[in-house]
PDB file of C-alpha atoms in Angstrom:
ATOM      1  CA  UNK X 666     -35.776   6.339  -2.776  1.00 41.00           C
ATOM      2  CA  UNK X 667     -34.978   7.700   0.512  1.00 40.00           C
ATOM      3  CA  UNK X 668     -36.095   4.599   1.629  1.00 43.00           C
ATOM      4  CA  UNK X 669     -34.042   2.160   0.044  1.00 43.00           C
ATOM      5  CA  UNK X 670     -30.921   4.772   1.310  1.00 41.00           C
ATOM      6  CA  UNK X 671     -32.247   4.058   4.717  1.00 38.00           C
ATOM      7  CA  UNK X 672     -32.183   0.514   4.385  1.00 40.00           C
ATOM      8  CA  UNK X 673     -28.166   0.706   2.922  1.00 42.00           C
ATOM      9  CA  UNK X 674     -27.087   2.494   5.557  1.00 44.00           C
ATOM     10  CA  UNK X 675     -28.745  -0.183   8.159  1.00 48.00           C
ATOM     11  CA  UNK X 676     -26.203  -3.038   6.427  1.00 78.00           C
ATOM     12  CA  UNK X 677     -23.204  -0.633   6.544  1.00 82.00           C
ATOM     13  CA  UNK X 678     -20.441  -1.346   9.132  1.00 83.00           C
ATOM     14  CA  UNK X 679     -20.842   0.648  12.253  1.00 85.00           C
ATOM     15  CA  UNK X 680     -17.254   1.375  11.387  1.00 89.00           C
ATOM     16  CA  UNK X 681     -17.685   2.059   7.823  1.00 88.00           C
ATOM     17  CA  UNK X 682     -16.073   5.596   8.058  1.00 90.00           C
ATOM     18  CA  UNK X 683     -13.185   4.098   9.843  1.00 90.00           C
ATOM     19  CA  UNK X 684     -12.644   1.207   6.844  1.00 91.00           C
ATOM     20  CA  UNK X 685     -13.158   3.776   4.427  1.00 88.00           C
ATOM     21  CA  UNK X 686      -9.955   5.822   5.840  1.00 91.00           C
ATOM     22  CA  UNK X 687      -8.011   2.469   6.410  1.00 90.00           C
ATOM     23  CA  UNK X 688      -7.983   1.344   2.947  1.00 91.00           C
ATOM     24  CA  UNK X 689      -6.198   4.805   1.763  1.00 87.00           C
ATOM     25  CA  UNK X 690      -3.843   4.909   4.674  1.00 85.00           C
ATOM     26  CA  UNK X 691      -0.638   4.567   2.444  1.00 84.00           C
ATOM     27  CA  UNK X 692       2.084   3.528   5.361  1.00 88.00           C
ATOM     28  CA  UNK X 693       0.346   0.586   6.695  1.00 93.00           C
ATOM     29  CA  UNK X 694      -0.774  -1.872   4.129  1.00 95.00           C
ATOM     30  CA  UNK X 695      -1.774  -4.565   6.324  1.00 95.00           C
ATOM     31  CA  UNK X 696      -4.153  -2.303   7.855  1.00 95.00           C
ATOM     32  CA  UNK X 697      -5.898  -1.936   4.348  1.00 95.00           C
ATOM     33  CA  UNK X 698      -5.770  -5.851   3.774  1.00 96.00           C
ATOM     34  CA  UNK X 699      -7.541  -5.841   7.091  1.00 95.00           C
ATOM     35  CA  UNK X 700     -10.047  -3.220   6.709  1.00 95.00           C
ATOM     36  CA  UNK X 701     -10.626  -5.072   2.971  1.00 96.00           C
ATOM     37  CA  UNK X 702     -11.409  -8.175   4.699  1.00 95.00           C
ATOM     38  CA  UNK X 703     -13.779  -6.164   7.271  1.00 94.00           C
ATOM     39  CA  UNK X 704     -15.721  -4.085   4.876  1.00 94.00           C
ATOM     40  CA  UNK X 705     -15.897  -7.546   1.925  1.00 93.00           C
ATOM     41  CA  UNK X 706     -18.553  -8.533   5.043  1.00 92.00           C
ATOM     42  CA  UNK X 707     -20.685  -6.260   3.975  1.00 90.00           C
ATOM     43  CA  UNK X 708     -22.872  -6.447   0.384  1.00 89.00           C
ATOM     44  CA  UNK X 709     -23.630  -3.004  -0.138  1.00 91.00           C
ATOM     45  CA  UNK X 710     -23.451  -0.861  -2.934  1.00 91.00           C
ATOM     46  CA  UNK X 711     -20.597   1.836  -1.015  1.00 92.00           C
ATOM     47  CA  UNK X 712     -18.534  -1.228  -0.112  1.00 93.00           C
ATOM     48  CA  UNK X 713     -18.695  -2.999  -3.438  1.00 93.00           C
ATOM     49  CA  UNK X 714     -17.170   0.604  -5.005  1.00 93.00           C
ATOM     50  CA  UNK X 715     -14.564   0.949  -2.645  1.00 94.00           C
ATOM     51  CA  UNK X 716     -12.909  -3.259  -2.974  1.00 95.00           C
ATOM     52  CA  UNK X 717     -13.432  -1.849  -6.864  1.00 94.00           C
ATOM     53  CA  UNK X 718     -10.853   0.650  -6.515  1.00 93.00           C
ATOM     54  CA  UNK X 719      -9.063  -1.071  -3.878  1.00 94.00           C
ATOM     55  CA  UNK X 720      -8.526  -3.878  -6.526  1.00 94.00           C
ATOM     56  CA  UNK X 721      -7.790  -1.379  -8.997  1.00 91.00           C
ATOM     57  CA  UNK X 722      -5.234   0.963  -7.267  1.00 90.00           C
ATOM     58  CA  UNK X 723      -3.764  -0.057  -4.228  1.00 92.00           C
ATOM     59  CA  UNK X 724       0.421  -0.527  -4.915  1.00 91.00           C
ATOM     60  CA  UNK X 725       0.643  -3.731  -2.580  1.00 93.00           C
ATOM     61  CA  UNK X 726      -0.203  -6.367  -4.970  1.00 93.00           C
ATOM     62  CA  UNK X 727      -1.759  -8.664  -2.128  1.00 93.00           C
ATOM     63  CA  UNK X 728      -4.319  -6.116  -1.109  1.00 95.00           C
ATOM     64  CA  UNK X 729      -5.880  -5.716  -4.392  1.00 94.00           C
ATOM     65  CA  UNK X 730      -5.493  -9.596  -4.492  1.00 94.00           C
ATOM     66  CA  UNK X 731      -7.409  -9.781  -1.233  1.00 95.00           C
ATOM     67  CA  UNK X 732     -10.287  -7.534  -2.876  1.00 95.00           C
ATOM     68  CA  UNK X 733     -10.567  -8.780  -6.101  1.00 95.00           C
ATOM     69  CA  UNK X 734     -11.213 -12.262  -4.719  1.00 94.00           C
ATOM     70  CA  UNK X 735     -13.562 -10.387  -1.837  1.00 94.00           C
ATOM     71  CA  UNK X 736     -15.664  -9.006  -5.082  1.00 95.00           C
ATOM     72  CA  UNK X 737     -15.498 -12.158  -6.748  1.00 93.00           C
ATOM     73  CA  UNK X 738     -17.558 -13.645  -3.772  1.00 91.00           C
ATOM     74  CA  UNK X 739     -19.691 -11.363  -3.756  1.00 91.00           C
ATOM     75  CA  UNK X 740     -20.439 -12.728  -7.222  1.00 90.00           C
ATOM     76  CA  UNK X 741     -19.097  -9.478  -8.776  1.00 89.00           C
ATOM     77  CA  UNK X 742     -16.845  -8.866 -11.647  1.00 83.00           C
ATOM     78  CA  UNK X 743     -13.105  -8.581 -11.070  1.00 81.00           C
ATOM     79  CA  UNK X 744     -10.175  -8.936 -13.138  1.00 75.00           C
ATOM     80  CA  UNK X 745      -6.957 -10.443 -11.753  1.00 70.00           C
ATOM     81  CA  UNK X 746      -4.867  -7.779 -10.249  1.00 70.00           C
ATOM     82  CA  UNK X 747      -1.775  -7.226 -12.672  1.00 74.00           C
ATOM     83  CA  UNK X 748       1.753  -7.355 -11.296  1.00 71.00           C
ATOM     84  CA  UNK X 749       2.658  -3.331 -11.248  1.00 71.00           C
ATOM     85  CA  UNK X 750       5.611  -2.699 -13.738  1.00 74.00           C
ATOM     86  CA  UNK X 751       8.159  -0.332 -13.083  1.00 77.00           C
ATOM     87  CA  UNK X 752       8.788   1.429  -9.883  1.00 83.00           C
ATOM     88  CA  UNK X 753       5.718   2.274  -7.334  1.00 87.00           C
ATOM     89  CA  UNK X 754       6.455   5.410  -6.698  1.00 87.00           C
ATOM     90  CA  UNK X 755       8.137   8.762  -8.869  1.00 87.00           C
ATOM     91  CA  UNK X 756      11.487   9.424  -8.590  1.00 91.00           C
ATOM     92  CA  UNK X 757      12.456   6.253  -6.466  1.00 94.00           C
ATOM     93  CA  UNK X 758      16.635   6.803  -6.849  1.00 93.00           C
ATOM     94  CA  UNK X 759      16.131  10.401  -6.429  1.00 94.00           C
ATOM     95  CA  UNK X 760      14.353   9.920  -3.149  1.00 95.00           C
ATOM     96  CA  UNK X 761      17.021   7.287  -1.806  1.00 96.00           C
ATOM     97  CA  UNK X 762      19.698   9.518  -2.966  1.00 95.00           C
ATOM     98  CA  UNK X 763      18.596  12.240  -0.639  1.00 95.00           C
ATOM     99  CA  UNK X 764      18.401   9.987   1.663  1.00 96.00           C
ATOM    100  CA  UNK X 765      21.963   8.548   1.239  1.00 95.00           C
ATOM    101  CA  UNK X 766      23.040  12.467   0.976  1.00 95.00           C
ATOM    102  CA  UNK X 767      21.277  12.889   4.655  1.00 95.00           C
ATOM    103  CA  UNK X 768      23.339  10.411   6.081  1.00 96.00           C
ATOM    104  CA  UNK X 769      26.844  10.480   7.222  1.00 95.00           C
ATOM    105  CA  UNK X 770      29.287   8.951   4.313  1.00 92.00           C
ATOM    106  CA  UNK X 771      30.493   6.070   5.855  1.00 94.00           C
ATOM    107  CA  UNK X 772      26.677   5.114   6.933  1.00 96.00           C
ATOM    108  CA  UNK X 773      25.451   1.857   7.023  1.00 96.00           C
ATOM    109  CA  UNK X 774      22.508  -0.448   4.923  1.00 97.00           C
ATOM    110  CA  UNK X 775      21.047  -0.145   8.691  1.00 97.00           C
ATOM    111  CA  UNK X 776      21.188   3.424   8.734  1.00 97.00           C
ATOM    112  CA  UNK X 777      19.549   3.695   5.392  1.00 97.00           C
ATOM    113  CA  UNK X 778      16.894   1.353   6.252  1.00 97.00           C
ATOM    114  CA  UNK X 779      16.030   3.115   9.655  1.00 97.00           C
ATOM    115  CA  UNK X 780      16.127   7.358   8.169  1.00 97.00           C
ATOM    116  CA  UNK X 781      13.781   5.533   5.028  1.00 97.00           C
ATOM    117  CA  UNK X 782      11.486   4.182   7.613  1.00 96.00           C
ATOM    118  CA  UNK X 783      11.346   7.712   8.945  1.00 96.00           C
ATOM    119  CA  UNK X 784      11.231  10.125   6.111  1.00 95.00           C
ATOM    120  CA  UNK X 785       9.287   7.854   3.959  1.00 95.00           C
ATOM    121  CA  UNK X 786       6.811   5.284   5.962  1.00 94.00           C
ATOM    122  CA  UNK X 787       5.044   5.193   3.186  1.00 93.00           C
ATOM    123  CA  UNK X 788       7.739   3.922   0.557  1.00 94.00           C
ATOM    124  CA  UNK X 789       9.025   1.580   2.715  1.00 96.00           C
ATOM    125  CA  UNK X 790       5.938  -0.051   4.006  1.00 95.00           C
ATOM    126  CA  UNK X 791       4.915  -0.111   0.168  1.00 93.00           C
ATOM    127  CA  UNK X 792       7.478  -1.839  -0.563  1.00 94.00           C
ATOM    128  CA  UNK X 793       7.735  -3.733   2.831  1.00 94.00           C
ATOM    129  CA  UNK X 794       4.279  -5.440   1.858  1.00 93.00           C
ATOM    130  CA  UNK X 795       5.127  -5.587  -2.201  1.00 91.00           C
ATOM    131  CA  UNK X 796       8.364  -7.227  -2.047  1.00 93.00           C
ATOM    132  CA  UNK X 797       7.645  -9.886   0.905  1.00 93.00           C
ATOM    133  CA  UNK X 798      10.696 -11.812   2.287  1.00 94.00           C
ATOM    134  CA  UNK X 799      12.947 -10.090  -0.369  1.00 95.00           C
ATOM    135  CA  UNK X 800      12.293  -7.322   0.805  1.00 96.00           C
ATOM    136  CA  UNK X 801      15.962  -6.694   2.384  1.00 96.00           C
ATOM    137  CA  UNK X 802      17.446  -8.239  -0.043  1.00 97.00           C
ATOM    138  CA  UNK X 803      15.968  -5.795  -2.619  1.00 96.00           C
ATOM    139  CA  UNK X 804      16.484  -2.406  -0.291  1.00 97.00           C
ATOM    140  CA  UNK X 805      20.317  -3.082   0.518  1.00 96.00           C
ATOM    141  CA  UNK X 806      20.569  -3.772  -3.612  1.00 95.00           C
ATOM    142  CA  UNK X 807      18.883  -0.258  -4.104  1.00 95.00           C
ATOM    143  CA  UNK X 808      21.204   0.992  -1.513  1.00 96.00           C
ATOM    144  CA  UNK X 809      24.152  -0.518  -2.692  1.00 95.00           C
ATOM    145  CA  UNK X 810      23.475   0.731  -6.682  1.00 94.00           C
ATOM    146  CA  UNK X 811      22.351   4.090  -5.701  1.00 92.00           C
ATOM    147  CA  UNK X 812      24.813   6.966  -6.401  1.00 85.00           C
ATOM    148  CA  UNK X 813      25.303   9.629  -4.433  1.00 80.00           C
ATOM    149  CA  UNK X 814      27.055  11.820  -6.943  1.00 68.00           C
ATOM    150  CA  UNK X 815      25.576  12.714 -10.076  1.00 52.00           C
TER     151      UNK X 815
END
């Protein structure tokens, strides 16, 4: 047995760690596409489980595209990636109105966008990397429709 571990850890990437880390860093999702394309070199057991859950749970609907087709390659078993429903993260108009609250009243959609990128890299990168080239047109709507005052 200790063998056959030997041998896995032989066709691992010398940066396997470092992929393993990229794929849950949650503010950069073209960082996990890449590290998705990186470690989908690699036929091994470890990597096969992680494009699994990649495919599974990542919020940016082209990365678990990316690793579904990856495992698909690989001649494993992967269902197409659903389209998530709903928001992508809890309390989405709560966290925007404390951002809106943050800001001076007669702010701007640029404001907004720039304190979101900075309180919440993660949400807007999300997002950033969900919503494409509507991505602005989908923020300044959120911005526009979110109330300040209960």
């Amino acid at each position: 047995m200790s063998h056959h571990k030997q041998e896995t850890a032989q066709q691992l990437p010398e940066n396997f760690g470092e992929l393993k880390k990229a794929v849950n860093r949650t503010a950069d999702w073209e960082e996990r596409l890449n590290a998705v394309q990186e470690l989908a070199k690699f036929k091994t057991e470890e990597t096969i489980k992680i494009l699994q859950y990649v495919a599974k749970a990542d919020l940016v609907t082209k990365v678990r595209e990316a690793a579904a087709s990856q495992l698909k390659e690989m001649g494993q078993q992967a269902e197409a990636p659903e389209t998530p429903k709903g928001e992508l993260f809890k309390d989405l108009r709560k966290i925007f109105r404390r951002i809106k609250k943050s800001l001076p009243q007669d702010h701007t959609y640029e404001d907004f966008k720039v304190k979101l990128e900075k309180m919440r890299i993660d949400i807007y990168n999300t997002y950033e990397g969900e919503k494409g080239a509507q991505f602005d047109v989908w923020l300044k709507d959120m911005w526009e429709t979110t109330a300040t005052r209960k």
